mmCIF file of C-alpha atoms and ligand atoms in Angstrom:
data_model
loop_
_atom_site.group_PDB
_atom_site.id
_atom_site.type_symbol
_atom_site.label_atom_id
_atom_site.label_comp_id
_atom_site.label_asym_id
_atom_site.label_seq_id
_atom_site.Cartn_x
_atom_site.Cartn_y
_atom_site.Cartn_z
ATOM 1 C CA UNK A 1 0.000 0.000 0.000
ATOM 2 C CA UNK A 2 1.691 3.105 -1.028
ATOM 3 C CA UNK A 3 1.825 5.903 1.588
ATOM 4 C CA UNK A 4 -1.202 8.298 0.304
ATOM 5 C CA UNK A 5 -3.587 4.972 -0.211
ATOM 6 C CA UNK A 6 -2.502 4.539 3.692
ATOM 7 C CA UNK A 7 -3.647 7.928 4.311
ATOM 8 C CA UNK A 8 -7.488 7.408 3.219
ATOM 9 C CA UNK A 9 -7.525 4.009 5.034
ATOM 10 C CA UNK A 10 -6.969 5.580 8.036
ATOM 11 C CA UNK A 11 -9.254 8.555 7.409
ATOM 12 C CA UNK A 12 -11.965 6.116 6.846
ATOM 13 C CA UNK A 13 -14.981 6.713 9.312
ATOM 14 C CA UNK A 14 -16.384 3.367 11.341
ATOM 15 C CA UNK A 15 -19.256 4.064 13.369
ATOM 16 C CA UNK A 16 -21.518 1.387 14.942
ATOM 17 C CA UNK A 17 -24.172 -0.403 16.422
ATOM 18 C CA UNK A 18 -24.005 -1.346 19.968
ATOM 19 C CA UNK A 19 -27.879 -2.820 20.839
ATOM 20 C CA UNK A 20 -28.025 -4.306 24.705
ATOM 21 C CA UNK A 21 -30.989 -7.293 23.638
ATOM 22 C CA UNK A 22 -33.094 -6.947 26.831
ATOM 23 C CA UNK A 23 -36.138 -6.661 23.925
ATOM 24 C CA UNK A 24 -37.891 -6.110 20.908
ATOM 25 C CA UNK A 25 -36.055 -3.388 19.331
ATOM 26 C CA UNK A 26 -38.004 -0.059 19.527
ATOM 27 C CA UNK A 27 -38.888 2.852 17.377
ATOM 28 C CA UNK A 28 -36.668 4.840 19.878
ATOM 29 C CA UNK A 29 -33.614 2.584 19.314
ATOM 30 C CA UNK A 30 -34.537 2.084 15.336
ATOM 31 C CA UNK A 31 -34.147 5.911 15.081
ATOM 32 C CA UNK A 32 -30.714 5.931 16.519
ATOM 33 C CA UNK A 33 -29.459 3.051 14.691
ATOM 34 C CA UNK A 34 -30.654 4.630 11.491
ATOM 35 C CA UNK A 35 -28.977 7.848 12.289
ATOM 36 C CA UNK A 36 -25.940 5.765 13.583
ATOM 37 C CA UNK A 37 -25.670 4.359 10.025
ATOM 38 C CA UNK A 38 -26.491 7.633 7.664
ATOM 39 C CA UNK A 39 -23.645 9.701 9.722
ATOM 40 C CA UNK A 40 -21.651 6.641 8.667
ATOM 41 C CA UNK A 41 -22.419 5.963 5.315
ATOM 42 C CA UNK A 42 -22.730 9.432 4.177
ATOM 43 C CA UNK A 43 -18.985 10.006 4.388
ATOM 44 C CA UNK A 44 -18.537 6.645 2.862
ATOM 45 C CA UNK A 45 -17.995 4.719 5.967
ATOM 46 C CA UNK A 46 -18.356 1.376 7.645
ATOM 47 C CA UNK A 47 -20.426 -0.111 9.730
ATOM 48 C CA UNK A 48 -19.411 -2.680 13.041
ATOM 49 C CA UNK A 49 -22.193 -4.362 15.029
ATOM 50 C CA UNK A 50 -21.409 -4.807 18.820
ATOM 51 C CA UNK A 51 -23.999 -6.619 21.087
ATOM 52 C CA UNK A 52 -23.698 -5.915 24.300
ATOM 53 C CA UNK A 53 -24.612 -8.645 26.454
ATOM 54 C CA UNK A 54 -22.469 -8.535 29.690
ATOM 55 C CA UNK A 55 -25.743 -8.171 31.652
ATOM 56 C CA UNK A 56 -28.028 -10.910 32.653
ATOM 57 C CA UNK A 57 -30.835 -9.288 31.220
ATOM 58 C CA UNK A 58 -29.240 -9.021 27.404
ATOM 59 C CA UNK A 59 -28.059 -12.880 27.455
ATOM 60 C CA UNK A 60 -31.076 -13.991 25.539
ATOM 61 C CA UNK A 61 -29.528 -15.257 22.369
ATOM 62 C CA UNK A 62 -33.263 -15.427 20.385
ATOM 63 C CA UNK A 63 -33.910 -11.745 21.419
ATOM 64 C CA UNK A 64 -30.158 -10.815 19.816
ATOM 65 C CA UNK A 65 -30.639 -12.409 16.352
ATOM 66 C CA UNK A 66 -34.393 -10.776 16.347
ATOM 67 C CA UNK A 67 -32.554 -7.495 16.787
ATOM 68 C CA UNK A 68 -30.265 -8.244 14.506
ATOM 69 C CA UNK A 69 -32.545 -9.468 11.747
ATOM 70 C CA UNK A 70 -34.396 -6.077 12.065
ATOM 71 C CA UNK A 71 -31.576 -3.916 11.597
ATOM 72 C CA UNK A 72 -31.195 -5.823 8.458
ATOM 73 C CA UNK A 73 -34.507 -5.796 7.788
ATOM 74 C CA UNK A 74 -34.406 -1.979 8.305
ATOM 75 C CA UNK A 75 -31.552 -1.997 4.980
ATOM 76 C CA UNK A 76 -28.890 -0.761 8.283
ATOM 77 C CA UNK A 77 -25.768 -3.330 6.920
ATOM 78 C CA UNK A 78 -22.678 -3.619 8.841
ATOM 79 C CA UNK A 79 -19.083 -4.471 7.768
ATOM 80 C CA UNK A 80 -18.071 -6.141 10.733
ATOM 81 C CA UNK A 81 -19.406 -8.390 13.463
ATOM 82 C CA UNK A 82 -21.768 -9.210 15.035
ATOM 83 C CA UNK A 83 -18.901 -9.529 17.758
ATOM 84 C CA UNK A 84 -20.673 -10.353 21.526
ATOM 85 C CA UNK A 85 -18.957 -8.642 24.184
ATOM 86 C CA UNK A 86 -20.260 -11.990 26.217
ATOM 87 C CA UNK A 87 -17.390 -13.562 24.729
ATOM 88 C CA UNK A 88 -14.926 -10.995 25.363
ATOM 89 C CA UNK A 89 -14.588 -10.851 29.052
ATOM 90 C CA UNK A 90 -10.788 -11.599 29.062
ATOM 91 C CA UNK A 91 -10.289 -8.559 26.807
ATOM 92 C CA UNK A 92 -12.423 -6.299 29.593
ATOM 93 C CA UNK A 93 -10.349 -8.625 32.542
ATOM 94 C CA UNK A 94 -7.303 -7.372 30.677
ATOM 95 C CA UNK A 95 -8.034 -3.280 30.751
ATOM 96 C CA UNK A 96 -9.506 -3.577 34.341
ATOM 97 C CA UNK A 97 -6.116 -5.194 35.003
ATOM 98 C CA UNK A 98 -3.885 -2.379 33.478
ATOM 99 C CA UNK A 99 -6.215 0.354 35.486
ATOM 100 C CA UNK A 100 -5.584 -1.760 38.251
ATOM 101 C CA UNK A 101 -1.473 -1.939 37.885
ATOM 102 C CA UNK A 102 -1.779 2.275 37.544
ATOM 103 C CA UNK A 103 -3.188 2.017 41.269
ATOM 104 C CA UNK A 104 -6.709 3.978 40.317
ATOM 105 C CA UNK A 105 -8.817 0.941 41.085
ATOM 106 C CA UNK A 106 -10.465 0.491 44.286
ATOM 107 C CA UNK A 107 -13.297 -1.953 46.345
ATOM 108 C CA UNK A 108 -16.300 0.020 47.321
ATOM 109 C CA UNK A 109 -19.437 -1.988 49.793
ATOM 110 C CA UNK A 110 -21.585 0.368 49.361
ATOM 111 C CA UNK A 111 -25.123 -0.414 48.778
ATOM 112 C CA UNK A 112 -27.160 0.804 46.119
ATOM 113 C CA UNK A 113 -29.411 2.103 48.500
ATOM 114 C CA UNK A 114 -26.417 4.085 50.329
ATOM 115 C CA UNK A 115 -25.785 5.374 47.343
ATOM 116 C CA UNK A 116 -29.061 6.620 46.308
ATOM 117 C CA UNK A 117 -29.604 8.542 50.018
ATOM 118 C CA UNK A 118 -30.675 11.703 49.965
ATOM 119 C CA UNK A 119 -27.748 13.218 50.699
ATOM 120 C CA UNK A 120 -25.903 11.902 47.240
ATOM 121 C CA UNK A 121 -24.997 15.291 45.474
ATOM 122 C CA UNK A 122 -26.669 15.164 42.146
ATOM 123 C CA UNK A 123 -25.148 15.712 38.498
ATOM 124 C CA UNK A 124 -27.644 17.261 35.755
ATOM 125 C CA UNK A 125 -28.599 14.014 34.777
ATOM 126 C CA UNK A 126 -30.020 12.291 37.993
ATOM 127 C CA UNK A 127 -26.816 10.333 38.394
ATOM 128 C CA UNK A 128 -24.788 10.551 41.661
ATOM 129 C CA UNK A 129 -21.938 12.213 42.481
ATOM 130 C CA UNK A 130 -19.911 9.549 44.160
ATOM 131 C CA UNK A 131 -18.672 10.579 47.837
ATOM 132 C CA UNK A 132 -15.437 8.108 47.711
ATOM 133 C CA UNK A 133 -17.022 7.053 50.674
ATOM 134 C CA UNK A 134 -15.144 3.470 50.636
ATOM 135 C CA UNK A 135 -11.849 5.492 49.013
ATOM 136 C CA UNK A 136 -10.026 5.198 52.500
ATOM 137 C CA UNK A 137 -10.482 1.877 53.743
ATOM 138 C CA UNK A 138 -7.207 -0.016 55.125
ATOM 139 C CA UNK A 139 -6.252 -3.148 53.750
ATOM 140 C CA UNK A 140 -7.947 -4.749 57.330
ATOM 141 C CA UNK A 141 -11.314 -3.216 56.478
ATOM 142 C CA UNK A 142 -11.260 -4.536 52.965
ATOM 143 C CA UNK A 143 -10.335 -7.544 53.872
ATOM 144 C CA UNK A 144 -13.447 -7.958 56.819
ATOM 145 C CA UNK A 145 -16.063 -6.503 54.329
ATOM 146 C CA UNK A 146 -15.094 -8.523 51.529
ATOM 147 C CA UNK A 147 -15.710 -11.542 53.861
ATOM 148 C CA UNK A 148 -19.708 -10.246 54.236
ATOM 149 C CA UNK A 149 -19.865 -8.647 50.500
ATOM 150 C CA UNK A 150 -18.141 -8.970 47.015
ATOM 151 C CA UNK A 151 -17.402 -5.243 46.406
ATOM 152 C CA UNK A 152 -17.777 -3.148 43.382
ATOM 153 C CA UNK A 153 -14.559 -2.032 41.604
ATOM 154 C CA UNK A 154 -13.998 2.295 41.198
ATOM 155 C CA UNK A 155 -11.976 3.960 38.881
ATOM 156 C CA UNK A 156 -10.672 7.017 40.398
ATOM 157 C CA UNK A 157 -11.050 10.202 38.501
ATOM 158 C CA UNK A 158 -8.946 12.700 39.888
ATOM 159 C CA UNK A 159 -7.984 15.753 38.190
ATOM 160 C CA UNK A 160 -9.534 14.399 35.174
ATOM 161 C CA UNK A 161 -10.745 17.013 32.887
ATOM 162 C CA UNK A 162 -11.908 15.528 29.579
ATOM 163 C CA UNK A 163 -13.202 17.872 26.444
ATOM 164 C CA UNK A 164 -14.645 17.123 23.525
ATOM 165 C CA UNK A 165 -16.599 18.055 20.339
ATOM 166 C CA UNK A 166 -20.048 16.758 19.924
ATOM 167 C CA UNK A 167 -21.564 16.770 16.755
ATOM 168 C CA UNK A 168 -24.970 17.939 18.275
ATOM 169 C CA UNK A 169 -24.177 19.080 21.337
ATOM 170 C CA UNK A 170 -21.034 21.109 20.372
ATOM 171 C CA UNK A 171 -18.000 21.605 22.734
ATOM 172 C CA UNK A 172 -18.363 19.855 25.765
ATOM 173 C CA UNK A 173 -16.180 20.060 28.711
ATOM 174 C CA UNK A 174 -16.395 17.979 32.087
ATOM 175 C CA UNK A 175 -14.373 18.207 35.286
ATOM 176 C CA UNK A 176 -15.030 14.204 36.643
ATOM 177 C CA UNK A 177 -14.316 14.673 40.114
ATOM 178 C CA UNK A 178 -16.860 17.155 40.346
ATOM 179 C CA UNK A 179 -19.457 15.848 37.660
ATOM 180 C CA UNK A 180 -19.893 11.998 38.194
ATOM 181 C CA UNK A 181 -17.232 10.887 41.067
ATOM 182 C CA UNK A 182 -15.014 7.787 41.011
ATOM 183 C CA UNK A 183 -17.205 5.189 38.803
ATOM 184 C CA UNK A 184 -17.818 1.880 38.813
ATOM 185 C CA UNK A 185 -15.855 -0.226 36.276
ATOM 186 C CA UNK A 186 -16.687 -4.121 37.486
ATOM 187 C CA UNK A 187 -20.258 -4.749 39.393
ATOM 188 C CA UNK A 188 -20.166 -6.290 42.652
ATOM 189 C CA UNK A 189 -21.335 -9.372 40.322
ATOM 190 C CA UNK A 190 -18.381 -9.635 38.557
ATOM 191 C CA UNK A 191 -19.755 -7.897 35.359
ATOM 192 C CA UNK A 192 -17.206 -5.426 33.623
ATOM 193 C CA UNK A 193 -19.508 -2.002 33.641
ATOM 194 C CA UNK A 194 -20.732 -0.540 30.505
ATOM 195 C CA UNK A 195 -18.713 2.766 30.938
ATOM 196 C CA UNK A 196 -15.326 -0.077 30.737
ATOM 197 C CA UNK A 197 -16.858 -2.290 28.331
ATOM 198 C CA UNK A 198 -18.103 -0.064 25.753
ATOM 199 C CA UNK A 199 -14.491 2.484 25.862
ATOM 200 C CA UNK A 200 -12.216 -0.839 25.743
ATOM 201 C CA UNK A 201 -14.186 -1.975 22.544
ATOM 202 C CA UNK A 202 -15.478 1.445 20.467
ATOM 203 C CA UNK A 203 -11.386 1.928 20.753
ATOM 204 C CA UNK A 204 -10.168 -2.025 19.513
ATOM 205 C CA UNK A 205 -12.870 -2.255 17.432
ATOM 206 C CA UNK A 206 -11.568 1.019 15.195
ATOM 207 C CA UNK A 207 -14.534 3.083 16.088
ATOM 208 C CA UNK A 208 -14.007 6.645 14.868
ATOM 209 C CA UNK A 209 -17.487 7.856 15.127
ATOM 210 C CA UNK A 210 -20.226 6.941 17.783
ATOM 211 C CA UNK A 211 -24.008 8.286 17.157
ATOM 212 C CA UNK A 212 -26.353 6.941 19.856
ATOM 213 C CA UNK A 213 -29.208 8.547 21.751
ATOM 214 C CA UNK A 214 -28.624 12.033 24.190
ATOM 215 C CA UNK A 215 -29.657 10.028 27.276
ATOM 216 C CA UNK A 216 -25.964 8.413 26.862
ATOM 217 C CA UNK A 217 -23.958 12.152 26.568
ATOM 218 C CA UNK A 218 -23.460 12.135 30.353
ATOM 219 C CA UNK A 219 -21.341 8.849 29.804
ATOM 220 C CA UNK A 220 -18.995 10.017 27.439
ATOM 221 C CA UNK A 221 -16.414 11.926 29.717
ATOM 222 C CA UNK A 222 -16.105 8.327 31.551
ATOM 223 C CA UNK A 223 -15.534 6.585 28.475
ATOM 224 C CA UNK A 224 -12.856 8.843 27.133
ATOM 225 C CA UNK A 225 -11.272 9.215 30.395
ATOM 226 C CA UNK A 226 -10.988 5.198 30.191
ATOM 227 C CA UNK A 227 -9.898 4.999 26.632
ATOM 228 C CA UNK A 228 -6.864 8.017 27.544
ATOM 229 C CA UNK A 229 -5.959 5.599 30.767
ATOM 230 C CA UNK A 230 -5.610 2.437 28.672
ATOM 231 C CA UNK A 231 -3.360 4.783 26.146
ATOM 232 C CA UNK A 232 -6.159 4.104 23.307
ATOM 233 C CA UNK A 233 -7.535 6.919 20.841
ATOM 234 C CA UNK A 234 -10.886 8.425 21.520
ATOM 235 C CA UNK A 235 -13.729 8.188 18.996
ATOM 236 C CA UNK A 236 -15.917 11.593 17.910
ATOM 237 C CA UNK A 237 -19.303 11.882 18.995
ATOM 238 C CA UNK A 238 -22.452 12.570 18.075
ATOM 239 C CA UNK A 239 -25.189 12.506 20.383
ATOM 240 C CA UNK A 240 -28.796 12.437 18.666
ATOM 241 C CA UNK A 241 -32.545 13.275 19.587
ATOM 242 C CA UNK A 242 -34.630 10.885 21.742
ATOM 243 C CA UNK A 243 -37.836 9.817 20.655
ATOM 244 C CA UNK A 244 -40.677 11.231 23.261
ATOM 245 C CA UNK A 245 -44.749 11.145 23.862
ATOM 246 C CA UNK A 246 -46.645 13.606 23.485
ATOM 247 C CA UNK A 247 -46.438 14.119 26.853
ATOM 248 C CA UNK A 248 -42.590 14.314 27.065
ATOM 249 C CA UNK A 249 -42.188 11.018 28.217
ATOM 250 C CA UNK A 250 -39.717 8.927 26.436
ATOM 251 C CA UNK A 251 -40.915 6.399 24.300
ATOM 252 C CA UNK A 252 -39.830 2.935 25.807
ATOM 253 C CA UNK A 253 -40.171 -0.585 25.774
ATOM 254 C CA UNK A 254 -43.680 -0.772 27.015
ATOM 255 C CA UNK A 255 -45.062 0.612 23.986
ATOM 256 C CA UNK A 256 -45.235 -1.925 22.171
ATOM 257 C CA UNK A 257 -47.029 -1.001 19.585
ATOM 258 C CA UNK A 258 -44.199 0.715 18.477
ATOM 259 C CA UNK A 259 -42.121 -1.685 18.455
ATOM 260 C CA UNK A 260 -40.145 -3.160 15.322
ATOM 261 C CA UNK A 261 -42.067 -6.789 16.198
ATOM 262 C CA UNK A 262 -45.740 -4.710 15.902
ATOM 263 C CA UNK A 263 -44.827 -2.727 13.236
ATOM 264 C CA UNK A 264 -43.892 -5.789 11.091
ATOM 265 C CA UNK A 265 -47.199 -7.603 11.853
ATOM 266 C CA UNK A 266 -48.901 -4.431 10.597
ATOM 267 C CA UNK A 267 -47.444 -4.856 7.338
ATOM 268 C CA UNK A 268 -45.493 -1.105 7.411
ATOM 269 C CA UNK A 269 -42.550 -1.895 4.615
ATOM 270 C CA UNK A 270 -38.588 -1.364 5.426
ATOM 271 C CA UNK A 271 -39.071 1.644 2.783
ATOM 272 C CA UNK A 272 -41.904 3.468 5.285
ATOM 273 C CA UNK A 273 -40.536 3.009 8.141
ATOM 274 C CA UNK A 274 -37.034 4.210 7.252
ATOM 275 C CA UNK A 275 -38.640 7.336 5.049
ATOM 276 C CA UNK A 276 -40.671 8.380 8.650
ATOM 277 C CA UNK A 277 -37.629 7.674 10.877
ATOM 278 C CA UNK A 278 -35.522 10.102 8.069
ATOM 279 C CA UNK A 279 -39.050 12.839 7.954
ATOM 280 C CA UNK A 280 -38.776 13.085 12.049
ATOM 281 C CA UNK A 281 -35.292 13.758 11.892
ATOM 282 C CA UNK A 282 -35.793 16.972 9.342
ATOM 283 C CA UNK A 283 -34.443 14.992 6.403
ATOM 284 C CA UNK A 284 -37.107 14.407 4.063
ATOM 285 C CA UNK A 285 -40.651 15.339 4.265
ATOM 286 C CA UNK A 286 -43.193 13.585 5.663
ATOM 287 C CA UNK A 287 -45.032 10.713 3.458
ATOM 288 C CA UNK A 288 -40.997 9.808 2.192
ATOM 289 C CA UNK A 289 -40.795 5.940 1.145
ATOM 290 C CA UNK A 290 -37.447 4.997 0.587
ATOM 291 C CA UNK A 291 -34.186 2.576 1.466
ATOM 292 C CA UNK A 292 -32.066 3.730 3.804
ATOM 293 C CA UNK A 293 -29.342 3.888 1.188
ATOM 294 C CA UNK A 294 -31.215 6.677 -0.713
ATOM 295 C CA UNK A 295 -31.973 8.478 2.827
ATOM 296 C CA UNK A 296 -27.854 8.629 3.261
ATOM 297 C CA UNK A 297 -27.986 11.044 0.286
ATOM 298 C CA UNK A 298 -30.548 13.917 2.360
ATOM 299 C CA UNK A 299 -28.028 13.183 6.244
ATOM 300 C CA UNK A 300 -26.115 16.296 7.244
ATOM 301 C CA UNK A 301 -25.613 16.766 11.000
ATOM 302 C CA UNK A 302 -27.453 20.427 11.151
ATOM 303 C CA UNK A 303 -30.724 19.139 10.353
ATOM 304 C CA UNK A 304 -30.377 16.546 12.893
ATOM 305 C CA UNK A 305 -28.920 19.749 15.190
ATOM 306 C CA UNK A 306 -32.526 21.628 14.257
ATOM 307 C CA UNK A 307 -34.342 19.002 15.674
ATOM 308 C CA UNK A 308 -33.511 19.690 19.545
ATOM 309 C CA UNK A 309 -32.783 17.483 22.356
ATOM 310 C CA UNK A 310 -36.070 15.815 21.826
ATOM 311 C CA UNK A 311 -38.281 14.566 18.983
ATOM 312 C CA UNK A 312 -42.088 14.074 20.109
ATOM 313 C CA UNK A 313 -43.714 11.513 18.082
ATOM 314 C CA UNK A 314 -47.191 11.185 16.940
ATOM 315 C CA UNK A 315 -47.946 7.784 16.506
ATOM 316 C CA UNK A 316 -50.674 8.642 14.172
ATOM 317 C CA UNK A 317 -48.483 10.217 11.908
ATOM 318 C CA UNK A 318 -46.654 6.681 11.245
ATOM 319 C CA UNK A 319 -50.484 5.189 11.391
ATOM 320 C CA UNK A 320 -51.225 7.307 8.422
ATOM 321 C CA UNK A 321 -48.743 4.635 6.520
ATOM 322 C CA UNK A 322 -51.407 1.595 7.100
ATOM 323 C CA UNK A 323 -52.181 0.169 4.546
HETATM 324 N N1 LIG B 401 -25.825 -0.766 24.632
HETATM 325 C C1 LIG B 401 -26.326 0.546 24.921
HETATM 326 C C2 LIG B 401 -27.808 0.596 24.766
HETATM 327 O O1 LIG B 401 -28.364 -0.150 23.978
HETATM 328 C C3 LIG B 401 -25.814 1.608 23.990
HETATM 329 C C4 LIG B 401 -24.419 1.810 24.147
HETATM 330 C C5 LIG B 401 -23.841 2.895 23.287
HETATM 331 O O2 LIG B 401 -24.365 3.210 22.209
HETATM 332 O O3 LIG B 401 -22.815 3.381 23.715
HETATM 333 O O4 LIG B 401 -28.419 1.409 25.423
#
C-alpha cells in the first residue's frame, strides 16, 4: 500500500451499532441506529455491530438475532461483526487489570441504596456524584467486608478534565471529580460495567465515530477518560434526539405497539418506516418511502442539530402509513 492509499484508510470513518438485547427493538432505538448508520455511510464509511450482552438481562440469544434481523430488515448493513462482548470478558479482565497496575482501582461496599440517600450530590442528569465514601479503607477493612460482600470495583477520577466536540451538542467540557465521582468499572457481580466495556471496545474495534441517543452524553467523559488511561484513541461523537410522547415522556419498551415486532405484523414496509424515521429527523418530508441507502444522500448533521434534544412523536403520523 503506497503511503497516500494509507492515508485514506486511516481517514476512513467506522461508526456502529451497539444494541443491549433486553427486547424487541423499539422505534426509539430504530431511530438511533438509522442515524448511527447515515452519519456513517454518508462520508462513505463502515459499519461494526457490537452486542452488548455482559448483563443478565441481554443474554437472551433469540432476542439478539431478532434485533439483529431487524436492523437488516431496516436496509442498516454492517461491515463487521456481530462480535458479543459476552465472549470478550478476558479482553475487559485485561483493561480492568492495566487500570488496576496504575493504582486507580479500588473496592467500594456500598449499597445501592447508600448510594441513592438523599444526601448523594446530584449531576444534571439524575446520576450521583460519588462521595469516595469506601476510598479510604485499610487493607484490614477490605479484607473484613469482603468476607460479608463482594465489592464493586472504582476507577478514580482525579484531576480528570476531559473535552470534547459533539456533533450535536457542540464543545463539551467535564471536570469528573466534580461531575460523576469515582465510577464503577466491574459490578459487585463480577460484570465489567458498561462505561469499561463499551471504551475498551469502540477503541479495539476502530470506532471513529459513535451516534447513539442524548440520554448516553453524560457517559462520554467516563468513556474517554478510560480509553486516555488504557493509552487508546478516543472516537468523535455525536449525540442524537430521543424519541418522546406527546407528553414528554420517552418512548420505551412498554409501547409496544411501536415496536419493530408490531410494526412488522402491521405490514409497514422497510421503505416506510425508514422514510418516517428520516421525515422526524428533518431529512425528508413527511409521506418519504425509501431505502435507507437513498436516505444517506438527504443526512447532514445540522438538520439533525434543528431538531432539539427531543423529537415528540405522533404515533398517528406513522399510522397514516397503514395500509
Ligand atoms: N448498549 C447501549 C444501549 O443499547 C448503547 C451503548 C452505546 O451506544 O454506547 O443502550
Amino acid at each position: 500500500m503506497d503511503s497516500s492509499a494509507a492515508a485514506r484508510n486511516t481517514a476512513v470513518t467506522v461508526g456502529r451499532f451497539a444494541p443491549s438485547p433486553s427486547g424487541r427493538m423499539h422505534v426509539g432505538n430504530a431511530f438511533a441506529s438509522l442515524m448511527a448508520w447515515l452519519a456513517a455511510r454518508a462520508e462513505g464509511g463502515r459499519m461494526v455491530l457490537r452486542i452488548e450482552d455482559l448483563d443478565d438481562r441481554c443474554r437472551d440469544r433469540a432476542v439478539a438475532e431478532t434485533l439483529i434481523d431487524d436492523l437488516a430488515w431496516m436496509g442498516l448493513s454492517w461491515d463487521e461483526g456481530p462480535f458479543w462482548q459476552s465472549a470478550r470478558e478476558d479482553v475487559y479482565a485485561d483493561a480492568f487489570e492495566r487500570l488496576e497496575e496504575q493504582g486507580l482501582v479500588y473496592p467500594c461496599f456500598c449499597s445501592r441504596a447508600s448510594l441513592h440517600a438523599a444526601t448523594a450530590p446530584h449531576a444534571s442528569d439524575g446520576t450521583y456524584v460519588y462521595q469516595r465514601t469506601c476510598r479510604g479503607l485499610s487493607p484490614a477493612e477490605i479484607e473484613r467486608r469482603r468476607a460479608e460482600r463482594a465489592p464493586a470495583m472504582r476507577l478514580m477520577v482525579d484531576g480528570a478534565e476531559i473535552s470534547f466536540d459533539d456533533a450535536v451538542f457542540g464543545p463539551q467540557h467535564e471536570l469528573l471529580e466534580r461531575d460523576c465521582g469515582d465510577f464503577v468499572i466491574r459490578r459487585a457481580d463480577g460484570v465489567y460495567a458498561y462505561q469499561l466495556a463499551c471504551a475498551v471496545d469502540d477503541a479495539l474495534m476502530g470506532i471513529t465515530q459513535v451516534v447513539r441517543g442524548n440520554d448516553l452524553l453524560g457517559s462520554t467523559a467516563r468513556q474517554m477518560h478510560v480509553q486516555r488511561l488504557l493509552g487508546l484513541p478516543n472516537p468523535g461523537y455525536g449525540h442524537v434526539p430521543l424519541l418522546v410522547a406527546a407528553d414528554g415522556r420517552r418512548l420505551a419498551k412498554r409501547d409496544g405497539d411501536l415496536d419493530l415486532g408490531a410494526l412488522r405484523a402491521r405490514g409497514i414496509a422497510a421503505d416506510r418506516l425508514v422514510g418516517w424515521l428520516g421525515s422526524l429527523a428533518g431529512l425528508v418530508d413527511e409521506g418519504a418511502e425509501l431505502t435507507a441507502d437513498e436516505l444517506a444522500a438527504h443526512f447532514s448533521w445540522e438538520k439533525v442539530r434543528a431538531c432539539g434534544r427531543q423529537i415528540v412523536v405522533d404515533a398517528e403520523s406513522l399510522s397514516r402509513y397503514d395500509s
